[in-house]
PDB file of C-alpha atoms in Angstrom:
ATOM      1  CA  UNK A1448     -24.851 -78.211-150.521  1.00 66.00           C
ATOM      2  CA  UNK A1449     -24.400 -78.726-147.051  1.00 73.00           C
ATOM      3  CA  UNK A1450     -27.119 -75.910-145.296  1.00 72.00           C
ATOM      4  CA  UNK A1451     -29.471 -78.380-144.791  1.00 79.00           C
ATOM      5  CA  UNK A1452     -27.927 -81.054-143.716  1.00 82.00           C
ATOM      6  CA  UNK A1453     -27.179 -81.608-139.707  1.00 89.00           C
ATOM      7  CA  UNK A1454     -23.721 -80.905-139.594  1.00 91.00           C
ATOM      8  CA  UNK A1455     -21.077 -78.375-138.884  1.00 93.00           C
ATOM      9  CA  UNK A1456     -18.582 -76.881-141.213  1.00 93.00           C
ATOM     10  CA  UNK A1457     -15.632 -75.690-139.767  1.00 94.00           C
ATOM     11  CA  UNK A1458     -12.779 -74.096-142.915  1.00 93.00           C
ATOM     12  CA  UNK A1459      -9.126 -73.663-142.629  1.00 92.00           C
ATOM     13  CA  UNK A1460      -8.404 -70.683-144.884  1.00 88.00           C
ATOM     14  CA  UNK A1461      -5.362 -69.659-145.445  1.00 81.00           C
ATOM     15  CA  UNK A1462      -4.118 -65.715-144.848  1.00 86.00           C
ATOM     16  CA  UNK A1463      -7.770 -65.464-143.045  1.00 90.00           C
ATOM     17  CA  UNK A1464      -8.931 -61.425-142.865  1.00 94.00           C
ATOM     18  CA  UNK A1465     -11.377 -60.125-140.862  1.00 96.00           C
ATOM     19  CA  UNK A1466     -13.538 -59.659-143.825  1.00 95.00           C
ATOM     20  CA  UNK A1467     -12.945 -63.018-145.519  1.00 94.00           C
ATOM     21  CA  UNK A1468     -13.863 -64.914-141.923  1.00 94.00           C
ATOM     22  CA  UNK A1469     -17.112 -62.561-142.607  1.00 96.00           C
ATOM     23  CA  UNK A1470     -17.525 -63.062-146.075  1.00 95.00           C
ATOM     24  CA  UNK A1471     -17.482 -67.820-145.160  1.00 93.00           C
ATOM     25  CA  UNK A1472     -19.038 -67.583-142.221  1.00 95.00           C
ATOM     26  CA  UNK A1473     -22.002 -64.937-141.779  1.00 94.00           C
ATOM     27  CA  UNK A1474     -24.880 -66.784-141.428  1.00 91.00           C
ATOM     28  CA  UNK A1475     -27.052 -64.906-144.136  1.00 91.00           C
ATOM     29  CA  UNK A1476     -24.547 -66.693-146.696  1.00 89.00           C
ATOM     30  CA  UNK A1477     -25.183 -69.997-146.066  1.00 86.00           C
ATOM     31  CA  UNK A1478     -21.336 -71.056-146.656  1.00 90.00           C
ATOM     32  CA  UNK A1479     -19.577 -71.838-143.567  1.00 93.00           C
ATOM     33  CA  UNK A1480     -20.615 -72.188-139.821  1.00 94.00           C
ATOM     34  CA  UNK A1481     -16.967 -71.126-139.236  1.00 95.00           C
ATOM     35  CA  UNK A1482     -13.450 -70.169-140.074  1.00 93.00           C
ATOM     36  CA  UNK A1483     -10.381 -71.401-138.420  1.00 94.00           C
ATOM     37  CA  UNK A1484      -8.213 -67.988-137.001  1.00 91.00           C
ATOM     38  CA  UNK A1485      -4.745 -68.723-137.369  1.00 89.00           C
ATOM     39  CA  UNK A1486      -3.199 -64.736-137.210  1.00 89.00           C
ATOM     40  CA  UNK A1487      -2.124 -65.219-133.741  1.00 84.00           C
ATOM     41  CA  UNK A1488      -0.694 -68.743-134.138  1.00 81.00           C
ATOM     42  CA  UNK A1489       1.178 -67.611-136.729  1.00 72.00           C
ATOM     43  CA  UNK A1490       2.275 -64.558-135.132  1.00 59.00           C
ATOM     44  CA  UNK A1491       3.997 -66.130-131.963  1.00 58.00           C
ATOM     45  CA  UNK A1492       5.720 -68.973-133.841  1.00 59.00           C
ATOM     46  CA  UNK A1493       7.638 -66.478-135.380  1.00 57.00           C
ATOM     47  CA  UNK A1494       7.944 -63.476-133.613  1.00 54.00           C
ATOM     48  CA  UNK A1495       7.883 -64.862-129.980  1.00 65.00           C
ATOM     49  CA  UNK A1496       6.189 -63.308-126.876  1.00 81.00           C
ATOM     50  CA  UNK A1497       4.868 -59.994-127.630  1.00 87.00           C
ATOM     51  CA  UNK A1498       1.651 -59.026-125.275  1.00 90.00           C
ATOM     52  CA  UNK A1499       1.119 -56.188-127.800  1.00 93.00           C
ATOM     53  CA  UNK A1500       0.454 -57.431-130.731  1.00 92.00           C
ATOM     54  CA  UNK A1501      -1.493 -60.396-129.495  1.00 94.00           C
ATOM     55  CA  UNK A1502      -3.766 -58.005-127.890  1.00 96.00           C
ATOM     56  CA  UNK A1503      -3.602 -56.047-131.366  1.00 96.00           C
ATOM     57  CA  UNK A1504      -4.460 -58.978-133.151  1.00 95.00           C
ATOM     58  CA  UNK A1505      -7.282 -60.380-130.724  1.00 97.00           C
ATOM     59  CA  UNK A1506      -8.615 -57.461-130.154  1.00 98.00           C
ATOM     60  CA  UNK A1507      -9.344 -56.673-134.059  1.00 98.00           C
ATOM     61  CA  UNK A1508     -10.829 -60.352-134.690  1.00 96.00           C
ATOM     62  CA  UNK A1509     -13.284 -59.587-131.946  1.00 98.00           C
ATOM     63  CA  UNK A1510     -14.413 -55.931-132.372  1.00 98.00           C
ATOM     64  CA  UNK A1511     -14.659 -56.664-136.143  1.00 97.00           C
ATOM     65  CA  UNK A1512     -16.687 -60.102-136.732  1.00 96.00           C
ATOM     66  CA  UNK A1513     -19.163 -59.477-133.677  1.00 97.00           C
ATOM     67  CA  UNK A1514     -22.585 -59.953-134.573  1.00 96.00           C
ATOM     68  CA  UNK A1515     -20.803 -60.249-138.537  1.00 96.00           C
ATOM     69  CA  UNK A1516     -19.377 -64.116-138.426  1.00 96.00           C
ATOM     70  CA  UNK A1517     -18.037 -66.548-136.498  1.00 96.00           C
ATOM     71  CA  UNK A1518     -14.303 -68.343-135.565  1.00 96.00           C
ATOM     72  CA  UNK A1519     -13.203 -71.128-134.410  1.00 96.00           C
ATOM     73  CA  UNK A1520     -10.143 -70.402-131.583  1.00 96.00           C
ATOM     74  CA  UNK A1521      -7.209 -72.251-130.948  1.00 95.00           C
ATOM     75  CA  UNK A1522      -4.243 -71.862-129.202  1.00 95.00           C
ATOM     76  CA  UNK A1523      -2.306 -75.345-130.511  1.00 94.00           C
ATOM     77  CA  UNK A1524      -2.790 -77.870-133.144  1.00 94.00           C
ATOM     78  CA  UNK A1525      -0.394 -80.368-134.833  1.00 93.00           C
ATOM     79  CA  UNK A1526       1.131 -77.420-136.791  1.00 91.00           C
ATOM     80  CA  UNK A1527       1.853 -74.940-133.973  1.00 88.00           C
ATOM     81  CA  UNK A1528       4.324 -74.944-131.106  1.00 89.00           C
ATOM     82  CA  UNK A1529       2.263 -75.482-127.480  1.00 94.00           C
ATOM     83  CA  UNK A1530       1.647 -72.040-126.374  1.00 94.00           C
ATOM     84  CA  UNK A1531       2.672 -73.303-123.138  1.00 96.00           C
ATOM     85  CA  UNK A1532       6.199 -73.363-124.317  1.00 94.00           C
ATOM     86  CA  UNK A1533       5.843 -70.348-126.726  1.00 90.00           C
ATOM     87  CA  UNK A1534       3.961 -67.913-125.242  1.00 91.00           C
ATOM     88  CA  UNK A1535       3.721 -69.091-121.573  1.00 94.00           C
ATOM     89  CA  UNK A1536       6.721 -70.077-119.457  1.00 95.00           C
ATOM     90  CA  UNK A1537       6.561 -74.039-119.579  1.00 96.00           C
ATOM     91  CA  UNK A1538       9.164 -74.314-116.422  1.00 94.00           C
ATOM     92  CA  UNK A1539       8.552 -71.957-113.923  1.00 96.00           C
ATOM     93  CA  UNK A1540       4.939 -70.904-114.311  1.00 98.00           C
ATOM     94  CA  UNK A1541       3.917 -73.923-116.348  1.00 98.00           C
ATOM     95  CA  UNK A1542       0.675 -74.641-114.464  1.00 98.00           C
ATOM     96  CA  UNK A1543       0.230 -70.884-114.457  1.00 98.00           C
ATOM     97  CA  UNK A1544       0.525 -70.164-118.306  1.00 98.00           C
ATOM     98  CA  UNK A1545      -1.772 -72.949-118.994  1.00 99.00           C
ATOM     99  CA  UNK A1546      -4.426 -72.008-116.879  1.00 99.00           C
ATOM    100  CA  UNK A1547      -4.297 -68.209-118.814  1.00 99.00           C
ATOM    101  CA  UNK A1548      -4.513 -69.864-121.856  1.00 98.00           C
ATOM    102  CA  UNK A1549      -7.716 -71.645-120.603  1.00 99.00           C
ATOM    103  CA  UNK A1550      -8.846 -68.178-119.416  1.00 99.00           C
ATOM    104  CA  UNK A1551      -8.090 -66.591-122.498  1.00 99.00           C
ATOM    105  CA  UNK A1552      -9.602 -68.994-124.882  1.00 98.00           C
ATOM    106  CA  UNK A1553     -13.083 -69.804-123.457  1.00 99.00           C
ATOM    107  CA  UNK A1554     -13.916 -65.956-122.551  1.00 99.00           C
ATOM    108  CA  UNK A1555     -13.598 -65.075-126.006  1.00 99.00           C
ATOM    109  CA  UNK A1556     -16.135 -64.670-128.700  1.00 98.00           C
ATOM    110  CA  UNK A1557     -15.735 -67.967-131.187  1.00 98.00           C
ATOM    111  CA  UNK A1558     -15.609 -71.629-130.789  1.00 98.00           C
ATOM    112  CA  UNK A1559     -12.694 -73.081-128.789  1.00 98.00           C
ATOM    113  CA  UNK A1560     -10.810 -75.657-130.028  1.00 98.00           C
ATOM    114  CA  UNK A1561      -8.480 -77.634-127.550  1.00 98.00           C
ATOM    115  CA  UNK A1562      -4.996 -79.674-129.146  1.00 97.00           C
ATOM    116  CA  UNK A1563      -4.598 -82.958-127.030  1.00 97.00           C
ATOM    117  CA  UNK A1564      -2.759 -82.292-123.967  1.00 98.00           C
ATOM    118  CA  UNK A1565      -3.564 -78.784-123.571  1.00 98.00           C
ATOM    119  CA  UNK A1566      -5.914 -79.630-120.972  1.00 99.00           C
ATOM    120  CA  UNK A1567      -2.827 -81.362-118.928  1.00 99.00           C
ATOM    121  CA  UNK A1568      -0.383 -78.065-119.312  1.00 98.00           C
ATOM    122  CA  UNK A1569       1.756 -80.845-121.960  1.00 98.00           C
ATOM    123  CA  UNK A1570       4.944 -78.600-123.246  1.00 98.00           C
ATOM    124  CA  UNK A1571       6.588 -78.543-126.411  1.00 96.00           C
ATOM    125  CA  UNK A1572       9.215 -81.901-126.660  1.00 96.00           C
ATOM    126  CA  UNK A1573      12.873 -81.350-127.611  1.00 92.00           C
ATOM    127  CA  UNK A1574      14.574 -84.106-129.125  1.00 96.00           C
ATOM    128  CA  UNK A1575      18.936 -84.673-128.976  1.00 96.00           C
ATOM    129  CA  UNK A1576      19.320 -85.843-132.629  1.00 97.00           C
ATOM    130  CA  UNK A1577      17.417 -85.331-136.152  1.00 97.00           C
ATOM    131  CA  UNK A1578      17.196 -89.027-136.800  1.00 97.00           C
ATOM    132  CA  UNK A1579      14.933 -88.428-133.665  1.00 97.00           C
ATOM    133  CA  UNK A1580      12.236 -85.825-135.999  1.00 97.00           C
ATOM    134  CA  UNK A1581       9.771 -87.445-138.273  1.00 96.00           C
ATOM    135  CA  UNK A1582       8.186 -83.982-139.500  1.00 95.00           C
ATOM    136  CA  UNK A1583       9.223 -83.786-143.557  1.00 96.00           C
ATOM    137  CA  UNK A1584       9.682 -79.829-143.446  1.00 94.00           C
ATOM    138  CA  UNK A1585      11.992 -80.569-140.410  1.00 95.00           C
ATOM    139  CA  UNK A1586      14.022 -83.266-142.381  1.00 97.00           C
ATOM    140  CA  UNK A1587      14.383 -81.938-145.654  1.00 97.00           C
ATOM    141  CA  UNK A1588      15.458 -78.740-144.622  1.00 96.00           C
ATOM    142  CA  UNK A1589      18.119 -80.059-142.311  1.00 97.00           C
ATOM    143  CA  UNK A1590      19.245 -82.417-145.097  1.00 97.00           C
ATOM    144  CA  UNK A1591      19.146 -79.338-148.039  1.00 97.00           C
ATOM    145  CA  UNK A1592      21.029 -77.121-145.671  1.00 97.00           C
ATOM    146  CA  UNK A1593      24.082 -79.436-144.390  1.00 98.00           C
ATOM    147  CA  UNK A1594      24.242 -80.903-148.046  1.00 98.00           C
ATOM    148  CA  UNK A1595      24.288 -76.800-148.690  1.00 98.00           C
ATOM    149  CA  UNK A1596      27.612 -76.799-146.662  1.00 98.00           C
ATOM    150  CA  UNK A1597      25.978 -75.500-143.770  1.00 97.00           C
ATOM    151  CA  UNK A1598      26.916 -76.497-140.321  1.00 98.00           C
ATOM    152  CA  UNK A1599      25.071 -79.370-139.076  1.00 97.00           C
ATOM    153  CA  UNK A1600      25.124 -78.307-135.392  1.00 97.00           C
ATOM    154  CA  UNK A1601      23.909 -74.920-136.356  1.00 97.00           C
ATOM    155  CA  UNK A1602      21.131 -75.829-138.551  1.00 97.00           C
ATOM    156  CA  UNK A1603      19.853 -78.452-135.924  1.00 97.00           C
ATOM    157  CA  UNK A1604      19.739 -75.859-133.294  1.00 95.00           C
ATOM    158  CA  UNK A1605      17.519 -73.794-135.896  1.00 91.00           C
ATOM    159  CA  UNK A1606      14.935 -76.775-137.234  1.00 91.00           C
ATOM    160  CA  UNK A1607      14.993 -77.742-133.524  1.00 90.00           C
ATOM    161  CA  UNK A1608      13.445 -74.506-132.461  1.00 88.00           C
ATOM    162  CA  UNK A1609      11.124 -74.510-135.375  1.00 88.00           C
ATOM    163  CA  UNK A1610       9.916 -77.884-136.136  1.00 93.00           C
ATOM    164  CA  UNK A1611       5.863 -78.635-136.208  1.00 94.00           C
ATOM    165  CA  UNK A1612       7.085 -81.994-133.781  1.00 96.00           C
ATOM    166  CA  UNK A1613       7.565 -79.889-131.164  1.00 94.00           C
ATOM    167  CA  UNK A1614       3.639 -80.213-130.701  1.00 95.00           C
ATOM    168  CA  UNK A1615       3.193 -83.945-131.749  1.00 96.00           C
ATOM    169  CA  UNK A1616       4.794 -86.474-129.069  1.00 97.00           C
ATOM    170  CA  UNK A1617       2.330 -89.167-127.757  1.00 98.00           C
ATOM    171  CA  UNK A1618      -0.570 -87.982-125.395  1.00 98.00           C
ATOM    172  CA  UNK A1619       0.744 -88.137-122.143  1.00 99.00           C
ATOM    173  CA  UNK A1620      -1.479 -91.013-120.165  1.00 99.00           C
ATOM    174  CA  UNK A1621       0.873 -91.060-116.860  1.00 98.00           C
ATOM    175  CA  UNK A1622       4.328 -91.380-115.987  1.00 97.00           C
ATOM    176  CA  UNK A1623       4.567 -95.480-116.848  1.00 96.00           C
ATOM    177  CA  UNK A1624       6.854 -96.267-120.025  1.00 93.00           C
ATOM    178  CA  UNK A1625       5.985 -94.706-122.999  1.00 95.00           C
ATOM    179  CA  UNK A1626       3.401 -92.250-121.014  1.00 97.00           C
ATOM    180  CA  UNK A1627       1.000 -95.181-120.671  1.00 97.00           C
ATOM    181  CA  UNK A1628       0.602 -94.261-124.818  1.00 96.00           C
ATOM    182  CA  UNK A1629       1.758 -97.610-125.861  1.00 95.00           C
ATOM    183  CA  UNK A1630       3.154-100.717-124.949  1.00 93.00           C
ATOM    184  CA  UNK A1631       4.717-100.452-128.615  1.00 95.00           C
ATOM    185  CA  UNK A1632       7.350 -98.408-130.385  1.00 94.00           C
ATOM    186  CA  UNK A1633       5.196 -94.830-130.637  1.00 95.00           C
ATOM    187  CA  UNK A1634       5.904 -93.281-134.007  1.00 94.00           C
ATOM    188  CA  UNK A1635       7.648 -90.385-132.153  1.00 97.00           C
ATOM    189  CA  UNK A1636       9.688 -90.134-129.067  1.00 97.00           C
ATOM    190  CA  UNK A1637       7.766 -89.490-125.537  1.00 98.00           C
ATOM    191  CA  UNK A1638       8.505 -85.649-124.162  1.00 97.00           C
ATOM    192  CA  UNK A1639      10.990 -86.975-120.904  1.00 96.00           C
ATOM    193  CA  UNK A1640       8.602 -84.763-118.689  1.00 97.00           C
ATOM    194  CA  UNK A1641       5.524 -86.698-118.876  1.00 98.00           C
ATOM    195  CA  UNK A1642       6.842 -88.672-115.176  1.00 98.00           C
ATOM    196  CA  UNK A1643       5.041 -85.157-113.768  1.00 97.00           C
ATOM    197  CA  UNK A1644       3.134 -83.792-116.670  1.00 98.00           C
ATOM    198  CA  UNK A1645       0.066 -86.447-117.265  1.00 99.00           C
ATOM    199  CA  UNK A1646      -3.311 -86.887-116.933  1.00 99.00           C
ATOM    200  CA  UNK A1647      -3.081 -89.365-114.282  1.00 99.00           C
ATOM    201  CA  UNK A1648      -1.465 -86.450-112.394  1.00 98.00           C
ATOM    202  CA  UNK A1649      -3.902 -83.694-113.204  1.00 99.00           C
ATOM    203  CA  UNK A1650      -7.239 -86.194-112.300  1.00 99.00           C
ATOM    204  CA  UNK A1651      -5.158 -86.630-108.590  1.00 98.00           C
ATOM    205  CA  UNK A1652      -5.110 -82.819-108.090  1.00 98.00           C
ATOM    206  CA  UNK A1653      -8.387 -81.005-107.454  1.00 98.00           C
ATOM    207  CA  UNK A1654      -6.203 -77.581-108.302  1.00 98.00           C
ATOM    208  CA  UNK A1655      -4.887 -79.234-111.562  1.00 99.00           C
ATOM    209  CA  UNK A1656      -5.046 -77.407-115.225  1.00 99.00           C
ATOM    210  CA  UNK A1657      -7.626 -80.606-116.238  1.00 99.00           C
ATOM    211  CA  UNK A1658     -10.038 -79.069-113.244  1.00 99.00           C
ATOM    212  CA  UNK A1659      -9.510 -75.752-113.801  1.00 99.00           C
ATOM    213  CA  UNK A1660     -10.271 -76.335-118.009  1.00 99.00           C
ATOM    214  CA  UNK A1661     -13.666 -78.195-116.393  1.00 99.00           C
ATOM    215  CA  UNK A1662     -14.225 -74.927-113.889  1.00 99.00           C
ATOM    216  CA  UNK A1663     -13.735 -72.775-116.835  1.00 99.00           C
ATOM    217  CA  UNK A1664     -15.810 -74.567-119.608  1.00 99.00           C
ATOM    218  CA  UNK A1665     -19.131 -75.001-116.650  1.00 99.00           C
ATOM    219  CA  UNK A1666     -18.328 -70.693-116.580  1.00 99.00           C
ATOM    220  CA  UNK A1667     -18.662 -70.567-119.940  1.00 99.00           C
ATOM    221  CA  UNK A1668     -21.765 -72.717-120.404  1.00 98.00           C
ATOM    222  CA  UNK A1669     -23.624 -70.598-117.875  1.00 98.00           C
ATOM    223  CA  UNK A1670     -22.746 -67.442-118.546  1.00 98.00           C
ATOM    224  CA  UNK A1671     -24.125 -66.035-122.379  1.00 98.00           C
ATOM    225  CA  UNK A1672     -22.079 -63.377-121.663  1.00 98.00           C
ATOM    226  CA  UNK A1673     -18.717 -65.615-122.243  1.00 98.00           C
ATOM    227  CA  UNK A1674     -20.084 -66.619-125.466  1.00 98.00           C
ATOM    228  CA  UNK A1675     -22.195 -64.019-127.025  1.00 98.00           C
ATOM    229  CA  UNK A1676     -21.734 -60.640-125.608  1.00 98.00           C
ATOM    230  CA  UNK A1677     -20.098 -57.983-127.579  1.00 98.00           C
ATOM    231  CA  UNK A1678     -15.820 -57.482-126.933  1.00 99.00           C
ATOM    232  CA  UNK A1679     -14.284 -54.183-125.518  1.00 99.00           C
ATOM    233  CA  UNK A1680     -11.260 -54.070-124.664  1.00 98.00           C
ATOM    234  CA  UNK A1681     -10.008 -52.002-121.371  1.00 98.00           C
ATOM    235  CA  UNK A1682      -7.142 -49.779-121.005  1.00 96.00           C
ATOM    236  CA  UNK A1683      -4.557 -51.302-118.771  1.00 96.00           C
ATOM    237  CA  UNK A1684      -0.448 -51.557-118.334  1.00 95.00           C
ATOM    238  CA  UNK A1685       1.241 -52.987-121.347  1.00 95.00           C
ATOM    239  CA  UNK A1686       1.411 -56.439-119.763  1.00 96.00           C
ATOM    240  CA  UNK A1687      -2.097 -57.082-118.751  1.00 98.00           C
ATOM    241  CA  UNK A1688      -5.179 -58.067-121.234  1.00 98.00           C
ATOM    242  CA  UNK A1689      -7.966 -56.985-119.929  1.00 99.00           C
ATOM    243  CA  UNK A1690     -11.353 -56.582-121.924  1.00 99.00           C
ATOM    244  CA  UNK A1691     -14.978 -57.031-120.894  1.00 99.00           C
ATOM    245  CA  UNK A1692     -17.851 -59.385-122.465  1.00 99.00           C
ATOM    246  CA  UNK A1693     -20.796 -57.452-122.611  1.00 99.00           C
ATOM    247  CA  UNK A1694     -23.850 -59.321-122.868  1.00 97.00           C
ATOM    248  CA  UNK A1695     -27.906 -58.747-122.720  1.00 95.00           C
ATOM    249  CA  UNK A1696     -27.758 -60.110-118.807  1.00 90.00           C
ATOM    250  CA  UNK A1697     -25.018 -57.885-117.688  1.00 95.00           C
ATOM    251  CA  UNK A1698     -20.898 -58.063-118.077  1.00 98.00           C
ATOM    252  CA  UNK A1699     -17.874 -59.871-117.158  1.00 99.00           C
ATOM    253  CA  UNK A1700     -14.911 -58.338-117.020  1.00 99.00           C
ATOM    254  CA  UNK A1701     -11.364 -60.697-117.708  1.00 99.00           C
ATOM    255  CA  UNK A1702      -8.152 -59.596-116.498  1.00 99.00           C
ATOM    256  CA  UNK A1703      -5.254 -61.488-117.757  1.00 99.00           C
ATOM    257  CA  UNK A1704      -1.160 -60.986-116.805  1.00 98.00           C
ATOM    258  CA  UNK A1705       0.699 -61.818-119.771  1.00 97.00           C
ATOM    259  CA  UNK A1706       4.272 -61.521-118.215  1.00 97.00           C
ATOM    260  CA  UNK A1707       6.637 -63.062-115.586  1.00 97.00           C
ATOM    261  CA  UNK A1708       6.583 -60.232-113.406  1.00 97.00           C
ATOM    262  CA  UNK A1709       3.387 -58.870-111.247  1.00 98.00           C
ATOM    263  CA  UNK A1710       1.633 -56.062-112.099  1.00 98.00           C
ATOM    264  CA  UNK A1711      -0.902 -53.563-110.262  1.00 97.00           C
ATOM    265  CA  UNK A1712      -4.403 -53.918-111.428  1.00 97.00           C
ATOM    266  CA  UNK A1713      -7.417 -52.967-109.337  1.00 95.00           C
ATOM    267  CA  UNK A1714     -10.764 -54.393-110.886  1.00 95.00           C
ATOM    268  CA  UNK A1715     -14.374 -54.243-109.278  1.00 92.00           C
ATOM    269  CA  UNK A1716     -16.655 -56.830-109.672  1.00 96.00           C
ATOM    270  CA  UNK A1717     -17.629 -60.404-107.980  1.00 98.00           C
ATOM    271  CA  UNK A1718     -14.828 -62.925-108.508  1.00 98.00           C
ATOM    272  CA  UNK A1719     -16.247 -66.223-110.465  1.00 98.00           C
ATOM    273  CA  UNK A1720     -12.812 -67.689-111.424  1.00 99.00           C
ATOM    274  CA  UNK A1721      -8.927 -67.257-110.902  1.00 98.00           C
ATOM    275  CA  UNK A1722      -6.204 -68.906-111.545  1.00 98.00           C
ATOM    276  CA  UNK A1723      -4.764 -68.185-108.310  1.00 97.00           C
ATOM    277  CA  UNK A1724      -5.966 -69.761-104.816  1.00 93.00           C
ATOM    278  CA  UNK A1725      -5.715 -66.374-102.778  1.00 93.00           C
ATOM    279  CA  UNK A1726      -5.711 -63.136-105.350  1.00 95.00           C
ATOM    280  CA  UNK A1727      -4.280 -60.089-103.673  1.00 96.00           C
ATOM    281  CA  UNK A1728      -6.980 -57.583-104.265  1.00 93.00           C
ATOM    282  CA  UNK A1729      -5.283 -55.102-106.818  1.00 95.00           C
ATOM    283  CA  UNK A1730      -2.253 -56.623-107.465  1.00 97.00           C
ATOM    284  CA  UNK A1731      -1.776 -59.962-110.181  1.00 98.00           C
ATOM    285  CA  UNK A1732       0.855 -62.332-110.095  1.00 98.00           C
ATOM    286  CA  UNK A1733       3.057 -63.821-112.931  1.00 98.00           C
ATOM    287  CA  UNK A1734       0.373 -65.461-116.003  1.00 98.00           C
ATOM    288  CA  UNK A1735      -2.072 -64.901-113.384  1.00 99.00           C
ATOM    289  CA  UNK A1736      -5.999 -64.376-114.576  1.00 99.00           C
ATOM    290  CA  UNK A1737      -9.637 -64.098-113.406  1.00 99.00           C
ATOM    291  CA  UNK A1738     -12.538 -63.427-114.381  1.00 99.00           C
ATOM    292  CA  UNK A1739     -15.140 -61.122-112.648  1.00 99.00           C
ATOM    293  CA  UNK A1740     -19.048 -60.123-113.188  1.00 98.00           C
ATOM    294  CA  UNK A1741     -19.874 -56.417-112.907  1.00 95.00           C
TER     295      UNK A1741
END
């Protein structure tokens, strides 16, 4: 129906395999341009930080629909906690988990999607009461369980730590009333950090996560490598993803710290990007990243 019209087609499929993205979205089927991949959303919602099995899970979506089908990869959307908060380390190396993310996302094969606020390092929001919540799975599930006899306290401190909210509080403009959102009552309360974490903020700081997201996408654009090139991943300590994109025009190779401590990595290649304003030369720092040509 839709093959020759001018559009794009983008499907959010449920329980997604490797072979089902294939079986929507290879082009010879005419079905889908692409399917959502939700494995690793899903996977560090409810399991928490695990470098493993990200890599596991990355890793198999890219060796297995290259040249086969095609995704479309995100990190956050109104479902999913930020990854910032998740995944990352949203107090101490906020800035730094953000910019990894950025990394991570737009040198892999796929489209990349970007939730508002990612682009601004914007955190997951934590609210004092449930009257404060407006997600239904959040609501009813508090209400079923204290009607169950449960303890209030304790259940709040459970849908608190799982509710879909966490990702939904008003874009955060600057650090006016209201996050410059509204002038209004927004439908949702504002997350209390957006005094430091706004966009005003990040367009003031030439080293902000909204420049380095620009730095990153220009990469990407110019480099066929970043989008096209086949995946491979690279042996490397347990805390480090590190994989090269291997395209008709040469390589890049990406080298990503997934942890809070640093870790000794010596890579060859010409630097194009980094995270970090002066990389020690085989050493990474905390959610540090870069990316290098070969």
């Amino acid at each position: 129906v839709l093959a020759q019209q001018d559009v794009l087609t983008v499907g959010e499929c449920a329980a997604l395999t490797v072979d089902d993205a294939i079986a929507v979205s290879a082009p010879d089927r005419h079905e889908l341009n692409m399917a959502f991949l939700f494995e690793h959303t899903d996977y560090y919602n409810t399991v928490g930080k695990d470098p493993q099995k990200l890599k596991e899970i990355l890793t198999r979506w890219q060796v297995g629909l290259h040249g086969r089908g095609w995704v479309g990869l995100a990190f956050n959307n109104h479902d999913q906690p930020r990854v910032v908060s998740c995944f990352g380390d949203d107090t101490r190396y906020r800035e730094e988990s953000a910019k990894l993310f950025a990394t991570l996302l737009l040198t892999l094969e796929g489209t990349p999607f970007l939730f508002q606020g990612e682009e601004i390092g914007m955190t997951n929001a934590v609210y004092a009461t449930i009257e404060e919540y407006n997600d239904v799975g959040t609501v009813n599930l508090y209400r079923e369980q204290v009607a169950a006899g449960a303890d209030p306290q304790v259940v709040f401190e459970r849908v608190r730590a799982t509710s879909r909210d966490r990702g939904r509080s008003p874009y955060q403009w600057d650090g006016s009333a209201d996050a410059g959102f509204t002038t209004g009552i927004p439908w949702i309360g504002v997350n209390p950090n957006h005094v430091a974490v706004n966009l005003q903020e990040n367009l003031d700081d030439p080293d902000s996560i909204f420049h380095y997201y620009r730095r990153m996408i220009a990469l990407r654009k110019a480099t066929p490598a970043l989008v096209y090139g086949r995946f491979e991943a690279v042996p490397a300590p347990d805390a480090l993803f590190v994989y090269r994109r291997i395209g008709d025009e040469g390589s890049c190779l990406v080298v990503l710290n997934l942890s809070e401590e640093s870790v000794e990595f010596a890579a060859e290649g010409t630097l194009l990007i980094g995270t970090h304003a002066q990389p020690e030369k085989n050493r990474l720092q905390p959610y540090e990243a870069r990316v290098y040509r070969e």
